Coordinates of N, CA, C and O in Angstrom, one line a residue:
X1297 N 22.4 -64.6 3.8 CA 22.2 -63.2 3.4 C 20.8 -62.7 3.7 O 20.5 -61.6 4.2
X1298 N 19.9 -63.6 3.4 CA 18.5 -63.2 3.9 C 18.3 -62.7 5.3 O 17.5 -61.9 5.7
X1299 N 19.2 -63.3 6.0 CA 18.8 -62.9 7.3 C 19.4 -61.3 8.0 O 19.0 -60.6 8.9
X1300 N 20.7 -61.0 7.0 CA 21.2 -59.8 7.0 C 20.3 -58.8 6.3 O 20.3 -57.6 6.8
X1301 N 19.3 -59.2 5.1 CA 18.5 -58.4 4.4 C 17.6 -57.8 5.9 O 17.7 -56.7 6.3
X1302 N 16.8 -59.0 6.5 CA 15.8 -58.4 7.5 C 16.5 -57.5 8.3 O 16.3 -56.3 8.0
X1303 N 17.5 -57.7 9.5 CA 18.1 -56.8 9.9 C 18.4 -55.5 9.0 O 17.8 -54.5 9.5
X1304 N 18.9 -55.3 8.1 CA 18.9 -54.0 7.6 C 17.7 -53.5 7.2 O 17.8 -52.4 6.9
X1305 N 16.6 -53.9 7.1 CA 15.7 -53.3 7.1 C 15.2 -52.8 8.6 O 14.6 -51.7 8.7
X1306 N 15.5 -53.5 9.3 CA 14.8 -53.2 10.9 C 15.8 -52.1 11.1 O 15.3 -51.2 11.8
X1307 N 16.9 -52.0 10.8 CA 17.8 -50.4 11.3 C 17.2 -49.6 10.0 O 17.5 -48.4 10.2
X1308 N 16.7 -49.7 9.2 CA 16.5 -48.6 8.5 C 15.2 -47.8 8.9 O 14.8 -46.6 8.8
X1309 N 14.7 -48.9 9.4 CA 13.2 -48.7 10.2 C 13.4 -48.0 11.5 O 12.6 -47.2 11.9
X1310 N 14.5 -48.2 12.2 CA 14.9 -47.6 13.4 C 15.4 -46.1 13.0 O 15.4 -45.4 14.0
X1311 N 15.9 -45.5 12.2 CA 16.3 -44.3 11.6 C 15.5 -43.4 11.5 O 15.8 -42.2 11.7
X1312 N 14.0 -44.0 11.2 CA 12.8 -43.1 10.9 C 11.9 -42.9 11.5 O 11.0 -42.1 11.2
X1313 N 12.0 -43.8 13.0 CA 11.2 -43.7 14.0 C 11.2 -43.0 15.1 O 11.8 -43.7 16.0
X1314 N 10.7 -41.6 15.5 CA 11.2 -41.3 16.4 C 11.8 -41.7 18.1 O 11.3 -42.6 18.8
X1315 N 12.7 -40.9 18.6 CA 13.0 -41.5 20.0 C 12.0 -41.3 20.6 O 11.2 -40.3 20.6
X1316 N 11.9 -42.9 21.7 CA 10.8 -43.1 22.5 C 9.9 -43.2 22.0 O 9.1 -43.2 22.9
X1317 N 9.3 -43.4 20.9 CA 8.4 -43.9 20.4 C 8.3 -45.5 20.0 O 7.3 -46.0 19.5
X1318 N 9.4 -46.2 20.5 CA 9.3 -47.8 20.8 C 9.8 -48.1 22.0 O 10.2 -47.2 22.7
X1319 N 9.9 -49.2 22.4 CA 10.3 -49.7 23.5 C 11.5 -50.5 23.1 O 11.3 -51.3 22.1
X1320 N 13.0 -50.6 23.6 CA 14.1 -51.4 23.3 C 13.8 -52.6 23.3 O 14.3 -53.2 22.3
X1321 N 13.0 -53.4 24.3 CA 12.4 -54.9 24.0 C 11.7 -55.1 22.6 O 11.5 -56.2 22.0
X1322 N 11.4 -54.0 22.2 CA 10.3 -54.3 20.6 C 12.0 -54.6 19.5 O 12.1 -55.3 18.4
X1323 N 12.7 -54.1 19.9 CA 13.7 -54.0 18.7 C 14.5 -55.4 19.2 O 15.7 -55.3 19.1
X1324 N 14.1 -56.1 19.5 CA 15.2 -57.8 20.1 C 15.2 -58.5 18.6 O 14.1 -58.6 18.0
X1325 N 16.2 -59.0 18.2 CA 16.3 -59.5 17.0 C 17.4 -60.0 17.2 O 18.6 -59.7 17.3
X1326 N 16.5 -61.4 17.5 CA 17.6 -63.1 17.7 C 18.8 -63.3 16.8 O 18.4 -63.6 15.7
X1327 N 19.8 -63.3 16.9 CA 21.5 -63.5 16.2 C 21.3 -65.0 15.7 O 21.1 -66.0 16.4
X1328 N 21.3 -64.8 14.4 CA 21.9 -65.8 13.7 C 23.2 -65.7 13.1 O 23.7 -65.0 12.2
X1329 N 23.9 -67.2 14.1 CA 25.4 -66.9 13.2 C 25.7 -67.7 12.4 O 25.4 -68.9 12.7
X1330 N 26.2 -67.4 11.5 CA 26.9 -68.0 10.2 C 28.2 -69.1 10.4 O 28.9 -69.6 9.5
X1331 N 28.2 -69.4 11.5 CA 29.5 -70.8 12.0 C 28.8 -71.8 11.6 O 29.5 -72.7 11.2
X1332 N 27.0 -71.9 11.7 CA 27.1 -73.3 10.9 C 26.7 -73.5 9.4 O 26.3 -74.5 8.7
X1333 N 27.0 -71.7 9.0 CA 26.2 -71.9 7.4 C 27.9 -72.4 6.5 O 28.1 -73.1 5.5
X1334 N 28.9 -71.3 7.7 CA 30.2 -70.8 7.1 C 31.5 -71.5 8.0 O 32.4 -70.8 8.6
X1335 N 31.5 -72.9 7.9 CA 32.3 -73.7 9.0 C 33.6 -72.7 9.4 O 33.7 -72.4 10.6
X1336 N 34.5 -72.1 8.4 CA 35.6 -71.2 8.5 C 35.3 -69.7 9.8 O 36.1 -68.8 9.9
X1337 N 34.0 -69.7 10.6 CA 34.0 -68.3 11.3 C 34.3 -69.1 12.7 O 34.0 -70.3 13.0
X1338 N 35.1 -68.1 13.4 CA 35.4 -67.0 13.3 C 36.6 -66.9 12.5 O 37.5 -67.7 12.7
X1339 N 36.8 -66.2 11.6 CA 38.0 -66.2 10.7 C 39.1 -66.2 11.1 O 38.8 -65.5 12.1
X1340 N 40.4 -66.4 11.2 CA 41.4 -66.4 12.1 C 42.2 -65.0 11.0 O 42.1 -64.9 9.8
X1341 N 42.9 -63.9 12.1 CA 43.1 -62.8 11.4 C 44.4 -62.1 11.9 O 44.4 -61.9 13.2
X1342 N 45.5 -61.7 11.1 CA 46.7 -60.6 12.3 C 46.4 -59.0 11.4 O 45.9 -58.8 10.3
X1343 N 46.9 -58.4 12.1 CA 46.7 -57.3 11.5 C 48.4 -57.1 11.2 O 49.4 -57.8 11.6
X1344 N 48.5 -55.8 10.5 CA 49.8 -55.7 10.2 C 50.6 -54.8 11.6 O 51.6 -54.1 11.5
X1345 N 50.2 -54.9 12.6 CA 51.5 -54.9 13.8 C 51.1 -56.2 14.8 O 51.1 -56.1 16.0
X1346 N 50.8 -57.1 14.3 CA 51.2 -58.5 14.5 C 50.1 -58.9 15.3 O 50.5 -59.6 16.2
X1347 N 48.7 -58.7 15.3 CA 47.8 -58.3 16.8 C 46.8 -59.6 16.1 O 45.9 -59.2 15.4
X1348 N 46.8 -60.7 16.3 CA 45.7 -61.8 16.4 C 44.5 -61.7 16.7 O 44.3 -61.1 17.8
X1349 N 43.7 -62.2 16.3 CA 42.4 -62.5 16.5 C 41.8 -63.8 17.5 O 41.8 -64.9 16.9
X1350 N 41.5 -63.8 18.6 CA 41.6 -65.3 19.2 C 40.7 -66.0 18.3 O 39.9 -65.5 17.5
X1351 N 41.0 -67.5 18.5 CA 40.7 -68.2 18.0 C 39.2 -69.4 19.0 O 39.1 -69.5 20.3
X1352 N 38.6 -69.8 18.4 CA 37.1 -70.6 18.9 C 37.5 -71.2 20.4 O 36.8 -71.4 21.4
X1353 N 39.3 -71.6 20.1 CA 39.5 -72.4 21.6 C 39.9 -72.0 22.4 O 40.2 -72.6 23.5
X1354 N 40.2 -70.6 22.0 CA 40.2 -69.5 23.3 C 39.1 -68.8 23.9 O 39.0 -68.2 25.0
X1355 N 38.0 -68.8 22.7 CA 37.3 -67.7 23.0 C 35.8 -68.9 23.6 O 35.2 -68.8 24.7
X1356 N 35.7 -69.6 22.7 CA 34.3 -70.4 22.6 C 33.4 -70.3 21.2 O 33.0 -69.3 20.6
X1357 N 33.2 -71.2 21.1 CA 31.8 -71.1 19.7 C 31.3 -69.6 20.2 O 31.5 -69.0 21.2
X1358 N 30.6 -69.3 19.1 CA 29.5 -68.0 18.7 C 28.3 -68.5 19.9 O 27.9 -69.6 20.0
X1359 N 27.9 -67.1 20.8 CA 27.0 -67.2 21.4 C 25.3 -66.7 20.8 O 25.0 -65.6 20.4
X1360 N 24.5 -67.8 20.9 CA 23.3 -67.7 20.6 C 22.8 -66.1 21.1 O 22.3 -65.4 20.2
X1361 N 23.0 -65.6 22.4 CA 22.6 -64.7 22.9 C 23.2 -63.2 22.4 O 22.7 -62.1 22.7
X1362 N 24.2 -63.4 21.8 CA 24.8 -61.5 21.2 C 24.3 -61.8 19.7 O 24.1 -62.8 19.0
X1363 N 24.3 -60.5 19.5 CA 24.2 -59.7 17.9 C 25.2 -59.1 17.9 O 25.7 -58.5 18.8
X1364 N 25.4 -59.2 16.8 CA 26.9 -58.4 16.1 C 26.4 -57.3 15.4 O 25.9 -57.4 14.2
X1365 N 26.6 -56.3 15.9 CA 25.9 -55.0 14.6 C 27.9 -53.9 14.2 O 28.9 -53.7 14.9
X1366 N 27.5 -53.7 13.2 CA 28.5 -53.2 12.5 C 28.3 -51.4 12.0 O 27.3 -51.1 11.5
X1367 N 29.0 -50.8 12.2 CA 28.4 -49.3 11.8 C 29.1 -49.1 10.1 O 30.2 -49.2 9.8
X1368 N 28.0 -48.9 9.3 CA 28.3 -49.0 7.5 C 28.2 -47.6 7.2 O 27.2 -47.0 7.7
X1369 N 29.0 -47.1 6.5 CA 29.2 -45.7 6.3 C 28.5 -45.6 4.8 O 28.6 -46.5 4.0
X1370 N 27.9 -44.6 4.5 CA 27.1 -45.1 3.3 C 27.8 -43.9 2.2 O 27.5 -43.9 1.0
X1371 N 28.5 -43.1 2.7 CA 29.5 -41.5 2.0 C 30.1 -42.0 1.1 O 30.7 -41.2 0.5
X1372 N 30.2 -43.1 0.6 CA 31.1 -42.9 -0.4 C 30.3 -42.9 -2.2 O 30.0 -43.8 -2.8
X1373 N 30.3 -42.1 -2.4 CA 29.7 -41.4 -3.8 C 30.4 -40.4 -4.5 O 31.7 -40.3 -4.3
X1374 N 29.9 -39.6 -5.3 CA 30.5 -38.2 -5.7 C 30.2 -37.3 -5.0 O 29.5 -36.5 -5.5
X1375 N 30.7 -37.0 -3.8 CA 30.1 -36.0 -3.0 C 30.4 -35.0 -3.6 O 29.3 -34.4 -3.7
X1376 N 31.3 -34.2 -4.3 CA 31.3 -32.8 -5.3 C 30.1 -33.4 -5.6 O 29.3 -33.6 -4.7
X1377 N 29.8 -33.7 -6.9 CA 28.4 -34.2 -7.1 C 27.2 -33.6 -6.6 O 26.4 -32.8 -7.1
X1378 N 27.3 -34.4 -5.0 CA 26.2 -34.4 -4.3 C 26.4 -32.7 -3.8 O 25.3 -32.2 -4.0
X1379 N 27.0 -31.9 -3.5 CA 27.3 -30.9 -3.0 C 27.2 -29.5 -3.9 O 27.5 -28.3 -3.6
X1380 N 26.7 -30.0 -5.4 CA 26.8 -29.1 -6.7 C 28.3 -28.8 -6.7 O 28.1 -27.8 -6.1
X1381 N 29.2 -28.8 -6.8 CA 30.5 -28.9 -7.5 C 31.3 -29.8 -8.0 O 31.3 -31.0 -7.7
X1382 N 31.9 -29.2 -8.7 CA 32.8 -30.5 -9.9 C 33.2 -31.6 -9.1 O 33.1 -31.5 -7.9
X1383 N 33.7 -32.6 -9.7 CA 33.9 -33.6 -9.4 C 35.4 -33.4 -8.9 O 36.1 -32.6 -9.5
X1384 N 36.0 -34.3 -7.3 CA 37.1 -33.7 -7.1 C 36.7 -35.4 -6.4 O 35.7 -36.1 -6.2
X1385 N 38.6 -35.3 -5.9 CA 39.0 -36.4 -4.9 C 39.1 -38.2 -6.0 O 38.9 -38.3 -7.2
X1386 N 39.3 -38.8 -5.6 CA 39.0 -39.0 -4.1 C 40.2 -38.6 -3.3 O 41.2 -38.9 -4.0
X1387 N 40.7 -38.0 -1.9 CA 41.8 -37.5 -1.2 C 41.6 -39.0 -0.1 O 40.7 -39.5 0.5
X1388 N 43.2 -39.4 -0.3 CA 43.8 -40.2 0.5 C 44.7 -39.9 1.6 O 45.9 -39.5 1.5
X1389 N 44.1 -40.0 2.7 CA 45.6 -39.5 3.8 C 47.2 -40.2 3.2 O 48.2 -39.7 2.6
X1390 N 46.7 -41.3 3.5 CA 48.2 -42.1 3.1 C 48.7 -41.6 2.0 O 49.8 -41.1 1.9
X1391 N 47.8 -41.7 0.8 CA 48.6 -40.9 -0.5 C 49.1 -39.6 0.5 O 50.2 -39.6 1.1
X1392 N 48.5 -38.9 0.5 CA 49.0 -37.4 0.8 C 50.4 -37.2 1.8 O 51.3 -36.4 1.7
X1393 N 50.1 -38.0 2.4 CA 51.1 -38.0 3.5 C 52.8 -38.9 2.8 O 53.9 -38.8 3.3
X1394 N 52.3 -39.6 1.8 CA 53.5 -40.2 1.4 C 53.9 -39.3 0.0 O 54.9 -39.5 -0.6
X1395 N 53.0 -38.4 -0.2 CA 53.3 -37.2 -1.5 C 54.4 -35.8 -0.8 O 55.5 -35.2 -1.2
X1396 N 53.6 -35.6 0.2 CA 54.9 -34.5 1.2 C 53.9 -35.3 3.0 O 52.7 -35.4 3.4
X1397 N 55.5 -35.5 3.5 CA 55.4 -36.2 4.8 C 54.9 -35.1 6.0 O 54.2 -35.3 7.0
X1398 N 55.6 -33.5 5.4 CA 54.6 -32.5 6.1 C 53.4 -32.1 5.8 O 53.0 -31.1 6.4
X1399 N 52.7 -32.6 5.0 CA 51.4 -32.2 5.1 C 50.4 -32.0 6.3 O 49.3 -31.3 6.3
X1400 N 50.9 -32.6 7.3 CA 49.9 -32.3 8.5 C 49.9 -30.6 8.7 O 48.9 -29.9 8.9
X1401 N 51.0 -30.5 8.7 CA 51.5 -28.8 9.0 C 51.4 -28.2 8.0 O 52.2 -27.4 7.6
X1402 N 50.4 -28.6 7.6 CA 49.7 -27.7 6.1 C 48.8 -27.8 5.8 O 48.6 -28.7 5.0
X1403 N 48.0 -27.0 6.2 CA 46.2 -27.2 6.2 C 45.8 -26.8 5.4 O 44.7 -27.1 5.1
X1404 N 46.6 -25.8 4.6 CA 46.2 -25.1 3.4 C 46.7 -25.8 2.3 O 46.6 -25.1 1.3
X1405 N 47.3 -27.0 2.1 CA 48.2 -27.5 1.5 C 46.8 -28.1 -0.1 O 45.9 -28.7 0.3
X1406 N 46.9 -28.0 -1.0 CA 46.1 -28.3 -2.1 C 45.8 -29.5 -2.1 O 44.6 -29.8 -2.2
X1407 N 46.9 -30.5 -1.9 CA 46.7 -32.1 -1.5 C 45.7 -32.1 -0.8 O 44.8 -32.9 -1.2
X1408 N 45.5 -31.4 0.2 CA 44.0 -32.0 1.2 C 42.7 -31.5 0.8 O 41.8 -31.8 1.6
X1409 N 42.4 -30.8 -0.4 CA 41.4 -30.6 -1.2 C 40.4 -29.8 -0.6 O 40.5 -29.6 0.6
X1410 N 39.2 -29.4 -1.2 CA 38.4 -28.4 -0.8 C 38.1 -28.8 1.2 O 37.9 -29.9 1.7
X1411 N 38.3 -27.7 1.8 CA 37.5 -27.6 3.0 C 36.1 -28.3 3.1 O 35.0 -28.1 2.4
X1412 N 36.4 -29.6 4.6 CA 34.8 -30.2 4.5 C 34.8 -31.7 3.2 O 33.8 -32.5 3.3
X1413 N 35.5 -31.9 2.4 CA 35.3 -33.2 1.6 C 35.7 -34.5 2.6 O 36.7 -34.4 3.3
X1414 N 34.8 -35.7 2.4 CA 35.8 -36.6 2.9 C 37.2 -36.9 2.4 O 37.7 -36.4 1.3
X1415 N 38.0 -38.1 3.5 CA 38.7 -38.3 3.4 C 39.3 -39.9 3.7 O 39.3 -40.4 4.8
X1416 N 39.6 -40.5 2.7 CA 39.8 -42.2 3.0 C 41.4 -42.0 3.9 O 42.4 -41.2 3.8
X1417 N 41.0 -43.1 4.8 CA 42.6 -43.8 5.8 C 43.4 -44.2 4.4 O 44.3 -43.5 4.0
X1418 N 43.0 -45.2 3.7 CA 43.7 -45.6 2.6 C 43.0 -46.4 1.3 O 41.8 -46.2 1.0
X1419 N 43.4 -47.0 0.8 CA 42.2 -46.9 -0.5 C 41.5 -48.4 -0.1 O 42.3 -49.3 0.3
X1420 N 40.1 -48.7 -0.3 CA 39.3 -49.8 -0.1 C 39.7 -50.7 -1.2 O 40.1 -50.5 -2.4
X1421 N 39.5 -52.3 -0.1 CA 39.8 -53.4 -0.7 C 39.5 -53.3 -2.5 O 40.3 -53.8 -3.3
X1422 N 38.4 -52.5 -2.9 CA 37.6 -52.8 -4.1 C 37.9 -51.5 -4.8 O 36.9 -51.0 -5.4
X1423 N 39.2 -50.8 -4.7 CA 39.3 -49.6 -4.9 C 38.1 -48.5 -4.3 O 37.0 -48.7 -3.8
X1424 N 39.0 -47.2 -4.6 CA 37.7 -46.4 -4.7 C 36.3 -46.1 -5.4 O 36.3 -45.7 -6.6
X1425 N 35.0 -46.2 -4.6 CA 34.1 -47.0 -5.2 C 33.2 -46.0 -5.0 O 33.5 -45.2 -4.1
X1426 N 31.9 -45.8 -5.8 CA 30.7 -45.3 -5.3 C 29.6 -45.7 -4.7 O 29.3 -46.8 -5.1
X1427 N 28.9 -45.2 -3.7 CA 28.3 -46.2 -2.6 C 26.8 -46.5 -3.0 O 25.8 -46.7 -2.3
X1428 N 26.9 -46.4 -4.3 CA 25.9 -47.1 -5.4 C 26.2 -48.2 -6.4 O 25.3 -48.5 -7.2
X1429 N 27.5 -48.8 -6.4 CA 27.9 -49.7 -7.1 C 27.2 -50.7 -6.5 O 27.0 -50.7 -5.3
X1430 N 26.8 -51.6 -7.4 CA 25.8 -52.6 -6.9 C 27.0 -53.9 -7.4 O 26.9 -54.8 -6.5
X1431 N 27.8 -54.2 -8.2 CA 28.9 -54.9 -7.5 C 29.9 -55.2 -6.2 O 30.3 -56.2 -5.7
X1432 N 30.3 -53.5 -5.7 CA 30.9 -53.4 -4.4 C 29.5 -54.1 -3.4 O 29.7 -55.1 -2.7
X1433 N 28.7 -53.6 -3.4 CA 27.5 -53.9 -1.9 C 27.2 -55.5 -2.1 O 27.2 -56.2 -1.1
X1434 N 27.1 -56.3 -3.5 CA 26.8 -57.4 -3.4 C 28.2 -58.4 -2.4 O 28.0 -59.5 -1.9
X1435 N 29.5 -57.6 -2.6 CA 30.4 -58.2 -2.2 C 30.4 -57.7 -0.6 O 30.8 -58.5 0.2
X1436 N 30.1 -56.8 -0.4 CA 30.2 -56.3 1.0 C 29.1 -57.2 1.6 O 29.6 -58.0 2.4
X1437 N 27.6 -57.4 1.3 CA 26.6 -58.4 1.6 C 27.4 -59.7 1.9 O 27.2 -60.5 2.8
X1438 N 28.2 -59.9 1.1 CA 28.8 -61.7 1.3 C 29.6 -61.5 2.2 O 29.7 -62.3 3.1
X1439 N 30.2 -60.7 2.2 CA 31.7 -60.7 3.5 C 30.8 -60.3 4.9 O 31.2 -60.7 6.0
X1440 N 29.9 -59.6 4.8 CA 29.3 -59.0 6.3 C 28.6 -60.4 6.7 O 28.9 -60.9 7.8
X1441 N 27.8 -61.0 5.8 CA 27.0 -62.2 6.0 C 28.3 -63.7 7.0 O 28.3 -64.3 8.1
X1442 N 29.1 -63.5 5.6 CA 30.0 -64.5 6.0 C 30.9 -64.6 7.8 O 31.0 -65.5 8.6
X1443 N 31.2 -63.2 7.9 CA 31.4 -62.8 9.1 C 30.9 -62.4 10.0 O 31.3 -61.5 10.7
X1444 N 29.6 -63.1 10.2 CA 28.2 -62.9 11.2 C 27.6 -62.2 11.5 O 26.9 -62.4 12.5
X1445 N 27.7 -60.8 10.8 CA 27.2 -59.7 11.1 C 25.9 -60.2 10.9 O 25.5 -61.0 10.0
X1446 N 25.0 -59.3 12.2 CA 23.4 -59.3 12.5 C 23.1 -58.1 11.9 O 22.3 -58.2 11.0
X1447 N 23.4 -56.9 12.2 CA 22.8 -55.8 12.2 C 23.8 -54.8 11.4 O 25.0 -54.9 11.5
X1448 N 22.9 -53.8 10.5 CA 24.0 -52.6 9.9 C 23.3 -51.7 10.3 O 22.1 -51.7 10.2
X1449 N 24.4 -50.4 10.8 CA 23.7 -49.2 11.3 C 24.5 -48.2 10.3 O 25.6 -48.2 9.9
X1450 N 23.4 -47.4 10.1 CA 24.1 -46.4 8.9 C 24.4 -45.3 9.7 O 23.5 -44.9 10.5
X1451 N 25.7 -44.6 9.7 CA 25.9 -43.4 10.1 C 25.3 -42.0 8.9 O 25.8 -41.6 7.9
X1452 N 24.0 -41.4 9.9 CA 23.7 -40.4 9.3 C 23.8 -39.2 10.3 O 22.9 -38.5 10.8
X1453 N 25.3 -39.0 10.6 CA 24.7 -37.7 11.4 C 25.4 -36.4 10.5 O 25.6 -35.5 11.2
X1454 N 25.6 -36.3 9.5 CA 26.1 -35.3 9.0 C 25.1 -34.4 8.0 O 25.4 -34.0 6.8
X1455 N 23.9 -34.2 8.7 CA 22.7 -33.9 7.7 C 22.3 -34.4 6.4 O 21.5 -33.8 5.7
X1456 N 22.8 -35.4 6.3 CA 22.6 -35.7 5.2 C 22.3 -37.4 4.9 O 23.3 -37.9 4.6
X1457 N 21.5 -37.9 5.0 CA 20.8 -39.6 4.8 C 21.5 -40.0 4.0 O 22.2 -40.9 4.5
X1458 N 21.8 -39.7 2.4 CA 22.3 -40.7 1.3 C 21.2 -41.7 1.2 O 21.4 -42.8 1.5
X1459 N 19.8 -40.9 0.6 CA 18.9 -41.6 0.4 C 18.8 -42.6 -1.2 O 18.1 -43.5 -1.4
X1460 N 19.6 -42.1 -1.8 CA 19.9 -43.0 -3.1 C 20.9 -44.4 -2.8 O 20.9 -45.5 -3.3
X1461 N 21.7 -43.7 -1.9 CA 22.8 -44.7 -1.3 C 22.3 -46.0 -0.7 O 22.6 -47.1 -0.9
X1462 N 21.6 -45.6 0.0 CA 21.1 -46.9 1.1 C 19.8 -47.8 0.2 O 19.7 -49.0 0.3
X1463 N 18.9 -46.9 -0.6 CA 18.0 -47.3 -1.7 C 18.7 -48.4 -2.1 O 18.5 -49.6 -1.7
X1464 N 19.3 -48.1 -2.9 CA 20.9 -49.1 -3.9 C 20.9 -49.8 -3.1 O 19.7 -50.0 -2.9
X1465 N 21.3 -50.4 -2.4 CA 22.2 -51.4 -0.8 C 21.0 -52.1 -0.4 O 21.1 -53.3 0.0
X1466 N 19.6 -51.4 -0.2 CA 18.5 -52.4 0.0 C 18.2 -53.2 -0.8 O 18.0 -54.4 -0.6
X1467 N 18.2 -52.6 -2.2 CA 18.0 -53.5 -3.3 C 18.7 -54.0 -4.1 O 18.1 -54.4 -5.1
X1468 N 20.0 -54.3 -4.2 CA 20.9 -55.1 -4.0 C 20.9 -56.3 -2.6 O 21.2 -57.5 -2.9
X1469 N 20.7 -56.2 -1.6 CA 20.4 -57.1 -0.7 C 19.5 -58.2 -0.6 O 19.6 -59.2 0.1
X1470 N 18.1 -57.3 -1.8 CA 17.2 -58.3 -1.6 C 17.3 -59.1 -2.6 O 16.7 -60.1 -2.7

């Protein structure tokens, strides 16, 4: 996990820096993978329409030369909340869609909740959570670690950082 700690710090650092103000050679950050911390990687995996994951003797051991970076969505909080209005959601496609199956063709439909709120595919392993729970991040830390992730990139392009959010997740990491 320490070595996931540094990496997220170097993308957090990359967030604040403006473009062209480094050189892509300055940002090389050697991949350490976890095959020989975590004998079990690469994990063997199907999804539910039957679609496998290859396995080491198809693919090859982990290469010294790639980084694995993962994009971490950091939104999940009280965004009513964060937005000064009451507390609302969390809105589920899948609920919604299994509550009335036309909801697509209903945009006005109450189920899909104020204009502009997110919206989950379906509910997270750890239920729905706030992206300040320092239980969920310590468990996200072990699973990202475990499955070799080098690098986390935070998606901020919706004006908005989630500067408490990522705070939380740093220090939880360290």
């Amino acid at each position: 996990m320490t070595t996931l700690r540094m990496r997220l710090f170097a993308v957090i650092a990359l967030v604040a820096i403006p473009a062209g103000f480094i050189e892509a050679a300055d940002l090389a950050i050697p991949p350490v993978h976890s095959a020989s911390i975590n004998p079990g990687v690469p994990w063997p995996a199907t999804d539910a329409l039957g679609r496998k994951l290859p396995l080491t003797g198809e693919v090859g051991p982990p290469r010294r030369d790639r980084c694995v970076a993962i994009f971490y969505f950091l939104w999940h909080d009280d965004w009513g909340k964060r937005h000064g209005l009451p507390k609302q959601g969390p809105y589920d496609i899948a609920r919604i869609l299994a509550a009335d199956p036309d909801a697509l063709k209903k945009p006005d439909s109450p189920l899909w909740g104020p204009y502009g709120f997110p919206h989950y595919w379906g509910e997270p392993l750890f239920g729905y959570y706030r992206g300040d729970d320092a239980w969920v991040l310590r468990k996200h830390a072990q699973m990202l670690a475990d499955a070799g992730v080098d690098t986390l990139i935070f998606d901020a392009t919706n004006a908005t950082t989630y500067r408490d959010i990522y705070t939380k997740l740093c220090q939880v990491f360290m």
